[in-house]
Structure formats: C-alpha cells, structure tokens
Short mmCIF file of C-alpha atoms in Angstrom, two decimals:
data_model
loop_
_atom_site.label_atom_id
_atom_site.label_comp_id
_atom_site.label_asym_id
_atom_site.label_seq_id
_atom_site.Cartn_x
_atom_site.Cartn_y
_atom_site.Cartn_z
CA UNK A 1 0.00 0.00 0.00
CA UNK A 2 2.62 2.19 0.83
CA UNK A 3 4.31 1.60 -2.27
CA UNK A 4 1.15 2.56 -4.09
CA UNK A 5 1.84 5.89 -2.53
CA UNK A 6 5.29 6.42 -3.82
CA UNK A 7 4.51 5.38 -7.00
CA UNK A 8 1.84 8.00 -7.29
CA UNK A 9 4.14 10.36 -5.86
CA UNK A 10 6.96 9.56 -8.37
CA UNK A 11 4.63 9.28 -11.47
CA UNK A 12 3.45 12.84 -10.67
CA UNK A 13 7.24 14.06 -10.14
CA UNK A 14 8.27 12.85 -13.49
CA UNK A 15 5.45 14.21 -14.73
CA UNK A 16 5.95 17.40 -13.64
CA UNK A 17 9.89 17.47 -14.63
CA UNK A 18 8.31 16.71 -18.33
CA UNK A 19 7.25 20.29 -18.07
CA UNK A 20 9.19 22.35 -16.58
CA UNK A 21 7.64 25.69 -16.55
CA UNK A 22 4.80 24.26 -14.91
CA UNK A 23 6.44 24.03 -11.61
CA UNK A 24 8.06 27.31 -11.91
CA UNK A 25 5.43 29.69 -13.35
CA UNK A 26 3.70 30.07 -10.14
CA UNK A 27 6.81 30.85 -8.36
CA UNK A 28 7.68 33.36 -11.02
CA UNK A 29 4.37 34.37 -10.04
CA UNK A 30 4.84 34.40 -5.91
CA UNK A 31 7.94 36.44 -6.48
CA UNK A 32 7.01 39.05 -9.05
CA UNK A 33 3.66 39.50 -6.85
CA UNK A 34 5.89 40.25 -3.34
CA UNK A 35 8.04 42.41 -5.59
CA UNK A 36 4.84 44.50 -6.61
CA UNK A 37 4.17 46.10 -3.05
CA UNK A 38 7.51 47.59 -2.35
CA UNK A 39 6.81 49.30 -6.36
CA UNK A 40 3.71 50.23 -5.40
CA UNK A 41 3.44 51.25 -1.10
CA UNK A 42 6.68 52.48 -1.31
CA UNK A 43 10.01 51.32 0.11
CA UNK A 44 11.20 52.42 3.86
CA UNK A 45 12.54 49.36 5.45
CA UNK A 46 10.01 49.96 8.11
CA UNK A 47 7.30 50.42 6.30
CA UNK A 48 8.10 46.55 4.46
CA UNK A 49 8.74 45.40 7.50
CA UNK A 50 5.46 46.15 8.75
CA UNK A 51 3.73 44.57 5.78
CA UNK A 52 5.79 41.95 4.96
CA UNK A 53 3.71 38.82 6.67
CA UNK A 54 0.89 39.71 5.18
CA UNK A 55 2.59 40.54 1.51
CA UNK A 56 4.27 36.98 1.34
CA UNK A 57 1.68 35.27 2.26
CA UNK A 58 -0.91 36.57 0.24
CA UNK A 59 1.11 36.12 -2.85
CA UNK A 60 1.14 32.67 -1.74
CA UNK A 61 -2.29 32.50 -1.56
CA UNK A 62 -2.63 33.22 -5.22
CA UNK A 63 0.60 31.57 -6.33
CA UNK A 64 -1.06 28.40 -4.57
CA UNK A 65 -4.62 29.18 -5.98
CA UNK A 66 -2.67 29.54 -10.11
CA UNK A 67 -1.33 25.47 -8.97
CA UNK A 68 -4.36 24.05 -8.53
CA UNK A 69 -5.80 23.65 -11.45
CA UNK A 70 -3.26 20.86 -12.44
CA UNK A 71 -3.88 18.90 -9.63
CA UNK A 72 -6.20 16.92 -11.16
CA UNK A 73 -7.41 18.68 -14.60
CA UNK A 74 -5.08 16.65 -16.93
CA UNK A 75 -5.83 13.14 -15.03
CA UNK A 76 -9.52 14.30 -15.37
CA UNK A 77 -9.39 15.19 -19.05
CA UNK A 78 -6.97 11.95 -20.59
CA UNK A 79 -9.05 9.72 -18.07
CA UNK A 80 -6.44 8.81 -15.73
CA UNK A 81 -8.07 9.99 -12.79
CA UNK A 82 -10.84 6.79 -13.62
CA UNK A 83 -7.90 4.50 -13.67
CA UNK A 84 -7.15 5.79 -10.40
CA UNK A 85 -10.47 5.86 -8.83
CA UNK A 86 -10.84 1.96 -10.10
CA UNK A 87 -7.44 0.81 -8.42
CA UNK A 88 -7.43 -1.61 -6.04
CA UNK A 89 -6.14 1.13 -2.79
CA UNK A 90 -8.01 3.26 -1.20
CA UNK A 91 -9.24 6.85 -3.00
CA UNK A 92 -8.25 8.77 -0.21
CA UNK A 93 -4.86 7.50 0.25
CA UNK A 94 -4.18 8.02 -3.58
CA UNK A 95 -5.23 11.42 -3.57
CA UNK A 96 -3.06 11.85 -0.06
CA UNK A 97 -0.22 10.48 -2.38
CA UNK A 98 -1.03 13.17 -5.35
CA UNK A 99 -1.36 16.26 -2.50
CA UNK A 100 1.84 15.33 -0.97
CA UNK A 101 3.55 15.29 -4.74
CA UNK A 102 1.42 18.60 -5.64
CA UNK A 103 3.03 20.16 -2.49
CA UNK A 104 6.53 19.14 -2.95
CA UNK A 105 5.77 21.17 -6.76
CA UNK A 106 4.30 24.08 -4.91
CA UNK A 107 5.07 24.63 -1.19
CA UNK A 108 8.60 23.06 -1.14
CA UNK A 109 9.48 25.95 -3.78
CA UNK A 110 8.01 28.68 -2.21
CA UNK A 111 10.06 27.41 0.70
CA UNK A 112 13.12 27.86 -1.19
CA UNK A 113 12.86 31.20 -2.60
CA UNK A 114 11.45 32.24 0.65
CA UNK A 115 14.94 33.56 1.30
CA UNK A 116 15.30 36.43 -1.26
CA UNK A 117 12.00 37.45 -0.16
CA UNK A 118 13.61 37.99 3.29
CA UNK A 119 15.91 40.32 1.94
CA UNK A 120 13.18 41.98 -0.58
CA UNK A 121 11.31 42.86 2.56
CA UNK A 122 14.44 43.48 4.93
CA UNK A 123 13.43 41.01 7.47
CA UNK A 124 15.68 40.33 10.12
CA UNK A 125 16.56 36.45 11.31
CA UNK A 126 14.43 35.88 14.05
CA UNK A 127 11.40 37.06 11.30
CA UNK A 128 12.51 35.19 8.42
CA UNK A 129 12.68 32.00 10.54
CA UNK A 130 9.13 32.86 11.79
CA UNK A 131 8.05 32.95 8.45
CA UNK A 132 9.98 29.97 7.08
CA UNK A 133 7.93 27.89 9.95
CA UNK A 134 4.51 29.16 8.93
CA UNK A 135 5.26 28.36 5.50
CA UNK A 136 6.45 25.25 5.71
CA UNK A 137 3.08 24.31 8.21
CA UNK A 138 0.67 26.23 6.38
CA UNK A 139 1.04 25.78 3.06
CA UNK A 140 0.17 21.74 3.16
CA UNK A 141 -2.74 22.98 4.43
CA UNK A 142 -3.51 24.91 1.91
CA UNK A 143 -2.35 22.08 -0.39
CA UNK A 144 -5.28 19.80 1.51
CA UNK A 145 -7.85 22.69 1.29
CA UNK A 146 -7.26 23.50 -2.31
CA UNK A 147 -7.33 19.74 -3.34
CA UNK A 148 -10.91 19.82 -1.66
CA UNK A 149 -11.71 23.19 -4.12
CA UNK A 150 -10.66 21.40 -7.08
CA UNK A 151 -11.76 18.15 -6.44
CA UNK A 152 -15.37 19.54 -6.81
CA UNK A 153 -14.42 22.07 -9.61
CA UNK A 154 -12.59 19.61 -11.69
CA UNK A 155 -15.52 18.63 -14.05
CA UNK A 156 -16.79 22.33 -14.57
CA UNK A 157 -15.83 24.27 -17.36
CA UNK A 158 -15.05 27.24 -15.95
CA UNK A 159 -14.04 25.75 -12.10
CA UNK A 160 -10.70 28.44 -12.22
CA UNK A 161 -12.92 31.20 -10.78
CA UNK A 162 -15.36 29.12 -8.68
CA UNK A 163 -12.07 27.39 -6.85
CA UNK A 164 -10.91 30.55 -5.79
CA UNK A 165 -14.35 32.05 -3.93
CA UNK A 166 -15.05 28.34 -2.59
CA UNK A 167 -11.19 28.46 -1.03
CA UNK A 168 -10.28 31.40 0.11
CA UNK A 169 -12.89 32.09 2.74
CA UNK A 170 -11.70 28.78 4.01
CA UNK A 171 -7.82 29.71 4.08
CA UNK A 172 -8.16 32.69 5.95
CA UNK A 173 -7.50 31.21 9.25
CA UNK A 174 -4.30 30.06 8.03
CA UNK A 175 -3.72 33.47 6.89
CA UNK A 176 -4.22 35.16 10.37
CA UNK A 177 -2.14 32.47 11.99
CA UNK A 178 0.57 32.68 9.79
CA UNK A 179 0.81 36.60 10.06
CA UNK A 180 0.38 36.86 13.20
CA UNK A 181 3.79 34.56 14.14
CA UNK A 182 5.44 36.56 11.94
CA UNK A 183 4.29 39.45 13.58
CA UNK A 184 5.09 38.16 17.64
CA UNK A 185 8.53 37.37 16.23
CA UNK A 186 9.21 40.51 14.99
CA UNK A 187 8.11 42.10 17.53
CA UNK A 188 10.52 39.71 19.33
CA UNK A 189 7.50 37.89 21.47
CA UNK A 190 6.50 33.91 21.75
CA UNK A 191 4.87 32.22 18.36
CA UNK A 192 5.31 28.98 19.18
CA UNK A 193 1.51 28.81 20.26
CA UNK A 194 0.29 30.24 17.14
CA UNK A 195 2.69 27.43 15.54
CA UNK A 196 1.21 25.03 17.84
CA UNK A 197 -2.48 26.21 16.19
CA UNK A 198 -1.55 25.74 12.73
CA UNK A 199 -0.05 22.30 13.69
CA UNK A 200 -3.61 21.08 14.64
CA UNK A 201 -5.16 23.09 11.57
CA UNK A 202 -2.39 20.61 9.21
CA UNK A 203 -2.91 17.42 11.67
CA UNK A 204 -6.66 17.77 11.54
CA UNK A 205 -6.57 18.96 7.23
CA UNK A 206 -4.20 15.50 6.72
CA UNK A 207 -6.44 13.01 8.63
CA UNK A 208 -10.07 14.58 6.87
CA UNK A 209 -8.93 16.48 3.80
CA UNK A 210 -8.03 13.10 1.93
CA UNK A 211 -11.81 12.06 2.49
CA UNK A 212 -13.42 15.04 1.69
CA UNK A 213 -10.87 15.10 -1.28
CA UNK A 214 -12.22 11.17 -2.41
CA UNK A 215 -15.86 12.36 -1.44
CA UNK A 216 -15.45 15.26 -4.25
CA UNK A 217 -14.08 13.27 -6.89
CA UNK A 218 -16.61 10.43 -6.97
CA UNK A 219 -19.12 13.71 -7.52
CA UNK A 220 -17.45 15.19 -10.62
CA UNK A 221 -16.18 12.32 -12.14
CA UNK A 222 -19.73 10.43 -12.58
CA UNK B 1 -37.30 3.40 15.97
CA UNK B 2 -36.90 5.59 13.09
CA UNK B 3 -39.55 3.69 10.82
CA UNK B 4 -42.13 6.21 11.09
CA UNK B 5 -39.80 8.57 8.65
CA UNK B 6 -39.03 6.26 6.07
CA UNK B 7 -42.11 6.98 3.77
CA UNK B 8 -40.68 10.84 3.90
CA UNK B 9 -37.77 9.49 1.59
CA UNK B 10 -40.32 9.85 -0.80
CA UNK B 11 -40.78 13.30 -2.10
CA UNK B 12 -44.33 13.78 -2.23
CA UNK B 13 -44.52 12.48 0.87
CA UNK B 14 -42.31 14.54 2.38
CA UNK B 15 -43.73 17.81 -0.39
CA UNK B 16 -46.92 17.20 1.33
CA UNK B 17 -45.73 17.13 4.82
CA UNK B 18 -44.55 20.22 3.97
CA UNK B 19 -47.45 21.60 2.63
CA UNK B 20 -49.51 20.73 5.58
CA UNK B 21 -46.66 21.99 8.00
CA UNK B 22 -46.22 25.41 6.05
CA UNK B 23 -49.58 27.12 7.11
CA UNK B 24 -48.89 26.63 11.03
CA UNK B 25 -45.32 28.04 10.20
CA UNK B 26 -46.87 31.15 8.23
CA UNK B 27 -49.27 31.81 11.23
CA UNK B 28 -46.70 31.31 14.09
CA UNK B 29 -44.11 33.70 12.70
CA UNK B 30 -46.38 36.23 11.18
CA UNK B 31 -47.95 36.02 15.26
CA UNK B 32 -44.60 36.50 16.58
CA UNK B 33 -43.08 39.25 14.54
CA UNK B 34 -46.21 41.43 14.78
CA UNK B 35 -46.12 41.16 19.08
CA UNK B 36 -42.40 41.41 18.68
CA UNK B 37 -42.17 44.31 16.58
CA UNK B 38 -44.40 46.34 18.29
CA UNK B 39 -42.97 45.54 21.51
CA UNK B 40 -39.61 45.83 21.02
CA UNK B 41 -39.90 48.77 18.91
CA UNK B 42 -42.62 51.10 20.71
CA UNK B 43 -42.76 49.86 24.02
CA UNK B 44 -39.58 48.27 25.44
CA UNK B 45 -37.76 51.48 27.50
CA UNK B 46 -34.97 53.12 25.48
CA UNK B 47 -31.54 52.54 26.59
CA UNK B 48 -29.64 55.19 28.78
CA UNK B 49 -26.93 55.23 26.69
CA UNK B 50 -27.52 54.51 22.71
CA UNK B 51 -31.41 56.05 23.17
CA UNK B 52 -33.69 54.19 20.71
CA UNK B 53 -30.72 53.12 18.23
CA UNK B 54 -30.15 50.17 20.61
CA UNK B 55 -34.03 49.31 18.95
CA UNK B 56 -32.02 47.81 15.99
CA UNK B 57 -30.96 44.77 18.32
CA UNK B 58 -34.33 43.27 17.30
CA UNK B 59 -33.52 42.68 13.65
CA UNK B 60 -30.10 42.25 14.26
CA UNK B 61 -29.20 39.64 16.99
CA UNK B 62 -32.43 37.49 15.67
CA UNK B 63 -30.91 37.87 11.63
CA UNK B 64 -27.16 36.93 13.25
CA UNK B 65 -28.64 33.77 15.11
CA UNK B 66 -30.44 32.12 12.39
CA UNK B 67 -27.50 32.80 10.06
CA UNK B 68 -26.04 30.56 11.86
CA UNK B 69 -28.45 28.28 12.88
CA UNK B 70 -29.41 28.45 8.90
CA UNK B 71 -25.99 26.85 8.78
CA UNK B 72 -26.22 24.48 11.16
CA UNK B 73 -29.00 22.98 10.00
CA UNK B 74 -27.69 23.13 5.85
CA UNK B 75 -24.42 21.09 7.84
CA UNK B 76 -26.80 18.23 9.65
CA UNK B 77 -28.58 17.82 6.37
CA UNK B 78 -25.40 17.37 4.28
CA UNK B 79 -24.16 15.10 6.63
CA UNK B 80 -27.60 12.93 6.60
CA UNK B 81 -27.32 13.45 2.71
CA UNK B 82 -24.00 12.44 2.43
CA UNK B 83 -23.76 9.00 4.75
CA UNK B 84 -27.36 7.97 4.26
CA UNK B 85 -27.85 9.16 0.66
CA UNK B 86 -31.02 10.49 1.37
CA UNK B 87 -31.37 13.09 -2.02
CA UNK B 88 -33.99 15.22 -0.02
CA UNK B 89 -31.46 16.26 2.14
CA UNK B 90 -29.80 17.64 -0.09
CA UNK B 91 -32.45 19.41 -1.77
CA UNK B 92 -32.73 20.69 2.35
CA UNK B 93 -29.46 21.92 2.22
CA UNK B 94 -29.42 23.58 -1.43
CA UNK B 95 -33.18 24.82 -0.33
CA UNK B 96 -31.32 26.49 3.14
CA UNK B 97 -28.49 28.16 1.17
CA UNK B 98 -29.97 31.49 -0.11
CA UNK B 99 -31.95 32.41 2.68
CA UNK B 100 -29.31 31.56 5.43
CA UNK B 101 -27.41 34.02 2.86
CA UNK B 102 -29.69 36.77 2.69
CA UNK B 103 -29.69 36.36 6.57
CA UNK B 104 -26.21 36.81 7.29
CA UNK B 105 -26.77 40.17 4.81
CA UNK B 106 -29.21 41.40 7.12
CA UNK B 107 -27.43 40.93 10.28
CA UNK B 108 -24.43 42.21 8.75
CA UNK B 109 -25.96 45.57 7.25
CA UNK B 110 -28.25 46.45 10.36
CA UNK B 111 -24.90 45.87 12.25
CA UNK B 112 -23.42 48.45 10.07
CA UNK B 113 -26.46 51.09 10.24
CA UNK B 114 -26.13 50.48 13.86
CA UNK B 115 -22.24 50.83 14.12
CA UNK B 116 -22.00 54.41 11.81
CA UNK B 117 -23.65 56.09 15.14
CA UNK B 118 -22.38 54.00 17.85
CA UNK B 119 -18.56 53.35 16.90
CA UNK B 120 -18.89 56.21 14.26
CA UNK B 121 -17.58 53.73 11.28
CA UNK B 122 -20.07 51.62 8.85
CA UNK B 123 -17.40 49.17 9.10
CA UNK B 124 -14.57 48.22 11.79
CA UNK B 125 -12.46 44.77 11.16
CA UNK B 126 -13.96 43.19 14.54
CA UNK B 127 -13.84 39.62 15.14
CA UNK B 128 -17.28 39.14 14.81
CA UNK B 129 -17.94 41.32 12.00
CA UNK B 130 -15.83 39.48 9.66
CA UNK B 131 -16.28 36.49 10.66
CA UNK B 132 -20.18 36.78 9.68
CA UNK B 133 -18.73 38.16 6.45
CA UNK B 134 -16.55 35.11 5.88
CA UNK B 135 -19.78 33.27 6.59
CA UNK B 136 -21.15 34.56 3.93
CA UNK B 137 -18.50 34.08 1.49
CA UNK B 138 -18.88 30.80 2.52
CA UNK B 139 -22.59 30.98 1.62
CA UNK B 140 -22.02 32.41 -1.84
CA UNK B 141 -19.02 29.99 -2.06
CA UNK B 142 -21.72 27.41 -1.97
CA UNK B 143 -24.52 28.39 -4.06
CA UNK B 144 -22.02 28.97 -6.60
CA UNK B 145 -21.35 25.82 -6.50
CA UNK B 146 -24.33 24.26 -6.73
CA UNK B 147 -25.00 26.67 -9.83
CA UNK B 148 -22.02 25.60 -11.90
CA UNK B 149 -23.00 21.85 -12.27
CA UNK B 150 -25.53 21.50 -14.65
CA UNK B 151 -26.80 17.86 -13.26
CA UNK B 152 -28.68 19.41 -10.06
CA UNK B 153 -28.14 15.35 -8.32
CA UNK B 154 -24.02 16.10 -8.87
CA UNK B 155 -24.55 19.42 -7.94
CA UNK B 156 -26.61 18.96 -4.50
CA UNK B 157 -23.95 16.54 -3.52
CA UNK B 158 -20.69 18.68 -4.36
CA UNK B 159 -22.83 21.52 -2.31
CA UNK B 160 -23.22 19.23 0.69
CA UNK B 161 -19.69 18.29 0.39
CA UNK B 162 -18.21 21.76 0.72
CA UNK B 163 -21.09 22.78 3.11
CA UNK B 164 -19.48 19.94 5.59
CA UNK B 165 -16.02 21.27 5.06
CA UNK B 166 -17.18 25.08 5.69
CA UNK B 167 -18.91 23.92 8.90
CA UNK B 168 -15.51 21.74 9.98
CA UNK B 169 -13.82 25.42 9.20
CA UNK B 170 -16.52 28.18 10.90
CA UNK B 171 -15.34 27.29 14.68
CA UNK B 172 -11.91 27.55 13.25
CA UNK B 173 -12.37 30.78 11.32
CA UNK B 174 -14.28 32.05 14.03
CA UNK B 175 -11.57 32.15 17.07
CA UNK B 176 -8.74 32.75 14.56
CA UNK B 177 -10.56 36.11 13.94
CA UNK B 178 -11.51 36.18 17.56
CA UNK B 179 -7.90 36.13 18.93
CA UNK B 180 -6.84 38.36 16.02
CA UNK B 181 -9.19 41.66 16.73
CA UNK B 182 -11.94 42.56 19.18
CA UNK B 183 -14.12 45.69 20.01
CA UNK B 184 -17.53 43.67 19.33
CA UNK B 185 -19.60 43.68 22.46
CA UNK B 186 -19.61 40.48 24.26
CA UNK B 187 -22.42 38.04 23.82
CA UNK B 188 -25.25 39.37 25.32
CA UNK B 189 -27.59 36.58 26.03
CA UNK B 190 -25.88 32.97 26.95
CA UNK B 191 -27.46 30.09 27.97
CA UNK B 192 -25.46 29.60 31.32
CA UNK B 193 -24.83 32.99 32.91
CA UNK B 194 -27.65 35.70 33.57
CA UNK B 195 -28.31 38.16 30.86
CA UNK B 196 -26.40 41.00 30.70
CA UNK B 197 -29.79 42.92 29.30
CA UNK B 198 -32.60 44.93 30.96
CA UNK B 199 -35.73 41.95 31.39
CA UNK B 200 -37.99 44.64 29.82
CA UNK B 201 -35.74 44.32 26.74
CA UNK B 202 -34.95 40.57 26.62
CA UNK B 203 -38.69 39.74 26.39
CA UNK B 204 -39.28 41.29 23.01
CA UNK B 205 -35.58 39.83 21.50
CA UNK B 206 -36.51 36.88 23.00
CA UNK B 207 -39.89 37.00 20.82
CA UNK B 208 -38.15 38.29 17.91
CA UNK B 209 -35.83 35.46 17.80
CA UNK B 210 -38.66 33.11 17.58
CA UNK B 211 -39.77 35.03 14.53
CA UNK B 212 -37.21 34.83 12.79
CA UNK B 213 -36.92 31.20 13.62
CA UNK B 214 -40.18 30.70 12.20
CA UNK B 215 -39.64 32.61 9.82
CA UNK B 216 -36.69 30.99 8.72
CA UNK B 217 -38.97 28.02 8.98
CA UNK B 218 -41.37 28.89 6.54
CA UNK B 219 -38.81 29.95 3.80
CA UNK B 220 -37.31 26.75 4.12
CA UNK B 221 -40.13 25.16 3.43
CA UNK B 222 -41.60 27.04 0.71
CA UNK B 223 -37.53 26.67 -1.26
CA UNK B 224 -37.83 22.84 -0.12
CA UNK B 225 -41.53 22.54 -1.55
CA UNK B 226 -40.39 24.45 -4.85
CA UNK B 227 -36.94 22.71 -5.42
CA UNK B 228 -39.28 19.47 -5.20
CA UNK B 229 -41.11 20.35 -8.24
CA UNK B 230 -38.62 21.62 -10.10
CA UNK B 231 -36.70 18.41 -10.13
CA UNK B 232 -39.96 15.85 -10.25
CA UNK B 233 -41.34 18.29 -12.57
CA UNK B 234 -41.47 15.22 -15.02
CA UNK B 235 -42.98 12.72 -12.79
CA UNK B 236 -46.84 11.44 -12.82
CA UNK B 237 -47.31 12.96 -9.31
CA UNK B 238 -46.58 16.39 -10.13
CA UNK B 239 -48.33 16.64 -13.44
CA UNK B 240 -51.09 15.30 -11.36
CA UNK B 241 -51.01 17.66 -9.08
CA UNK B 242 -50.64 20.82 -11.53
CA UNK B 243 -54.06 19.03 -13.64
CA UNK B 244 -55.80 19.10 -9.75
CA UNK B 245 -54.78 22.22 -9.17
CA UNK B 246 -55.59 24.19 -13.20
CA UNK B 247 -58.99 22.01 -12.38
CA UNK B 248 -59.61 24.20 -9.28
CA UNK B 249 -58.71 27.04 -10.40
CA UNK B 250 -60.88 26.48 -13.82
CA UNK B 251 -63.93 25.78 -11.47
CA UNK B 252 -63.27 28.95 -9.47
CA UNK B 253 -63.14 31.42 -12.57
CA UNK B 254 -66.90 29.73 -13.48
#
C-alpha cells in the first residue's frame, strides 16, 4: 500500500519534470507579486517590515490558488483519474499520495525562494525564521484545502474562478495564523503557540482532507 | 425506531408534509413578529446610553442567530445526505443556502447602520464582523457551486460536500478572527450565565428570535416545496397535481 503511494508520488514528479515551466510559473508568479508592493506602497525598510507577513503570504495564496488547477485537470481530461479511482487502494490514500507530490511542486518551492523574499522585505533572522515555519506548516494545508476546491471544480468548465471564492474564505484562518507569528517574532515575542495552532489546523486537514478530497471526486467524475 | 420517517424518503410524501406543516409556520411567525415588533420597537424602554438606536438589536441579533443556525441545519442535512444518501437532504441543504445568505446580509448591514452612530464607522475589522462576512462568502461559495454543475443530483452533492467542510472550518475561522481583533460587544444573552440585558428588553428579542426562527422556517419550506417540483417536474405525481390544481382554479373562474 505504501508503495502505491510512492509510486503516485513519483509518477506525478516525473510528470511534472516533463514540463518544466509548470512548476516554476507560479513561483515566477509568488515572487514578481511580493516584488509588486515595495513598487507600489513604497520602500522604507520599516514600512516593508510592517507589511511583509501579510505581503508573502498573500502572494502565496494566489501563487497556490494559479497550482491548482493541475492537480487533477489533466488526469480528469486523458481519463487517468478513472484508472485511479478503479485501483485496487483506497481513493483517499491516492489522492493523499497526489497532494503530498502537488506540495513538494508548490510549497517546497516557495520554501526555497522564501529567502530572497527575506531580503526583498528586509526582514531580520528571528522574522525570516518565523516565516519559514509558517510556511512550511501552512502551506500543506492549503495544499489539503485547495485539493478539496478542485476536487469539486474539476468537471466544470469554468471551475478556475469558482475554486478561488469556494477556497479562500476557508484559508483565511491560516492566513491570520501565519501573520500573526510573523508578527510576535518581529516584535521579538512567543509564536510557538500560534505554531502550535496551525499544527492542529495541518494534523486535523491530513487526517479529513483526503476524504473530503475522495468524497469530491466520486461527484465530478460520474 | 426511526420507521415512522421512512415513507418521507419519498418526495411527495415529504412535499406534502410540507405543505400541511407550512400554514402553522406562516401563522406562528407572522404572530410572533407582529407582538415582537411592536414591543420591542414602541414599548420596550430606550436605553440610557444609545437612546432608541439600541431598537435595531431586534432585527439584528435574531438575523445573526439564524445565520447561523441556517448553517447548522444546511451542515446536519449534508451530513444525513452524504452517509445515508437520502437526495432530499440535499435538496434541504441547497433549499437552506440562499436564505441563510440573505440572513447573514441582514445581520451584517443592520450591524453596520447600527455601528455608523455608535462606533462612528459603517465598518470596523472586529472579530465578529468578519467572521459573519466570511460566513457569507462561505454561503455564496456554496450556491455557486451548486449553480455551476448542470446535473442538479451532482450538484446537490458537491454543495453538501463543501457545506461539511465550511462547517468543519466556521469554529476555526471564528476564534482565529476572535484572537486576532476585538471591540464587538460580548455576547449578550448565553445560555449559562444571567443576561447582561434589561428583562424589559430581553422579552421582546426573545420574541423576535422566535420570529425569525419561524420565519426561517417557513422559507425553508416554501424553497424545499419548490426545489421538489422543479426536479420531479417530469414525474406522474406532479403533473397530477398541476391538472388538480388548473382544475380548481378552472372551477373557481366559473
């Protein structure tokens, strides 16, 4: 079973690696979004400072929300995702398996570039570490929650739009956890309980997401 | 035990419960809101410090509760429609939508008429205020949904889907804007500790929120009685029932 995983996992990897530019359009995206404020608020270090949790991760938001689409559109359209649905394993573990690859595409980037944002915004250490742990909590989460979003757009025709009203209402506790770390730490207080929160919000997405996410599937593909 | 509500799977059984349950509904609420109305708004005492704008509490609190309890009961429905597969549930939750919607509106622009005087802003980013406006995102979020399928049978069950995850998600969204900003008031009436509210006062809220609950009642079942139709417009029953009822109407005109 657990091979059935990593096989998912990899088939989606080497998918991805097929096509490049897919993986790295949305963090084109993420970074020439964060790079927008500074152009457009202006750029005192204090000023960025200030609005740098909520820049960064609001232009993940979207950069997450452009993803989604191919999370399943291309299995849904060449029929895959029936061959899946038909396998012998569980739906919900599968579509665990296809999350975790989507996020390794998607989060593990943002992750990566998350430095030169850092020094875009002029966040000091203690900040940037702050944010690195939000990111690398919440955005599985939103990983789960989009999956849910798309799972039940999948079969529209025009689902881009819909996806993004049914998920971001539902993100935005993520959102206010996430800033508000980075705000305690750089105001040089405690975040480990607003860490703690988003823990629970990522242990409690992982263990019902995947059914909600099989639940949604068996709707649009029928 | 729960035999007596299997023949309600049926939908003209359960159209015609409906129908015979929708008159007492009309009656109770129209009742209410008249003795609730006129209480609240000429004779409860005006308060000593807002004067008669605190009046707006009747529409409001009652429009805020049954937002939610709109909710609530769209979430136990999607959850009976989704492990039992009962389709009527779903036409419940999909019938719920709009009007726990239009709801949340109300609460949320009496809340702003009421705020431009008191706090001297139409809106302030308060806990409570956006988290009512999240709820209805959430609402839109849904009936969106439900519109974009074409099949209405996909498209009750995607809508029950998402209404479970929004419902996992509204405690959740509600103390995450709760910790992050607060100048709302505290919660004036609670079950477990004495009211923080004048007796004279509570009465008539108290009546009012019975109102709207029966109100909310009534448009429930007039959107559940409708949606019926609409989707066994092509079945024998119905085009019975529209033959019975162009007969009666025929024998009226003569």
């Amino acid at each position: 079973m657990f091979n059935a995983f990593l096989q998912v996992v990899s088939k989606e990897l080497k998918g991805a690696f097929r096509r490049r530019s897919d993986i790295l359009n949305p963090i084109w995206f993420f970074v020439i979004v964060v790079m927008l404020f500074p152009l457009a608020i202006g750029t005192e270090p204090a000023l960025l400072k200030r609005i740098a949790p909520g820049i960064i991760w609001v232009a993940a938001l979207l950069a997450a929300l452009l993803s989604f689409e191919r999370l399943f559109k291309d299995d849904f359209i060449d029929g895959s995702l029936e061959q899946l649905m038909i396998s012998p394993y569980p739906l919900a573990w599968i579509v665990s398996a296809k999350v975790f690859a989507h996020w390794l595409l998607t989060g593990l980037p943002i992750l990566l570039v998350s430095p030169l944002l850092g020094i875009f915004l002029s966040l000091n250490m203690d900040t940037y570490y702050a944010l690195l742990l939000t990111l690398l909590i919440g955005t599985p989460i939103l990983s789960l929650l989009g999956a849910i979003g798309v799972a039940l757009t999948v079969g529209l025709r025009k689902g881009g739009i819909l996806l993004s009203l049914i998920m971001l209402p539902l993100s935005i506790p993520i959102l206010i956890f996430s800033t508000m770390a980075i705000e305690a730490a750089a105001y040089g207080q405690s975040y480990l309980g607003l860490l703690a929160l988003l823990g629970a919000m990522l242990v409690a997405s992982v263990t019902f997401a995947p059914f909600a996410i099989a639940a949604s599937l068996r709707v649009s593909v029928s | 035990m729960w035999k007596c509500l299997h023949p309600y799977a049926k939908p003209e059984k359960s159209y015609q419960l409906a129908g015979k349950l929708l008159p007492w509904f009309i009656i109770f609420s129209a009742i209410t809101f008249i003795v609730g109305t006129v209480w609240g708004l000429l004779f409860a005492p005006a308060d000593y410090q807002q004067g008669d704008s605190f009046r707006i509490i009747y529409i409001h609190v009652p429009a805020a509760m049954m937002a939610m309890a709109a909710y609530s009961s769209m979430a136990m429905a999607a959850f009976v429609a989704l492990v039992w597969q009962i389709r009527l549930a779903e036409i419940t939750v999909i019938a719920t939508a709009p009007v726990g919607a239009v709801f949340t509106f109300i609460a949320l622009f009496t809340g702003a008429a009421w705020g431009k005087p008191m706090w001297g802003a139409w809106w302030v980013w308060d806990a409570r205020l956006t988290s009512e406006l999240i709820l209805l995102f959430i609402y839109l979020g849904i009936i969106a949904l439900y519109n974009a399928f074409s099949d209405k049978v996909l498209a009750g069950r995607a809508a029950s889907i998402l209404t479970l995850v929004g419902v996992i998600n509204l405690p959740i969204i509600h103390y995450s804007v709760v910790w992050w900003n607060t100048l709302h008031q505290g919660a004036t009436i609670s079950k477990f500790e004495k009211p923080s509210m004048a007796i004279e006062m509570l009465w008539p809220l108290i009546i009012m929120i019975i109102a709207f609950a029966a109100f909310l009642g009534t448009l429930m079942l007039m959107r559940f009685r409708n949606e019926i139709l609409a989707r066994e417009s092509h079945r024998p029953w119905v085009l019975r029932l529209i033959e019975t009822d162009d007969a009666q109407r025929l024998q009226k005109d003569k």
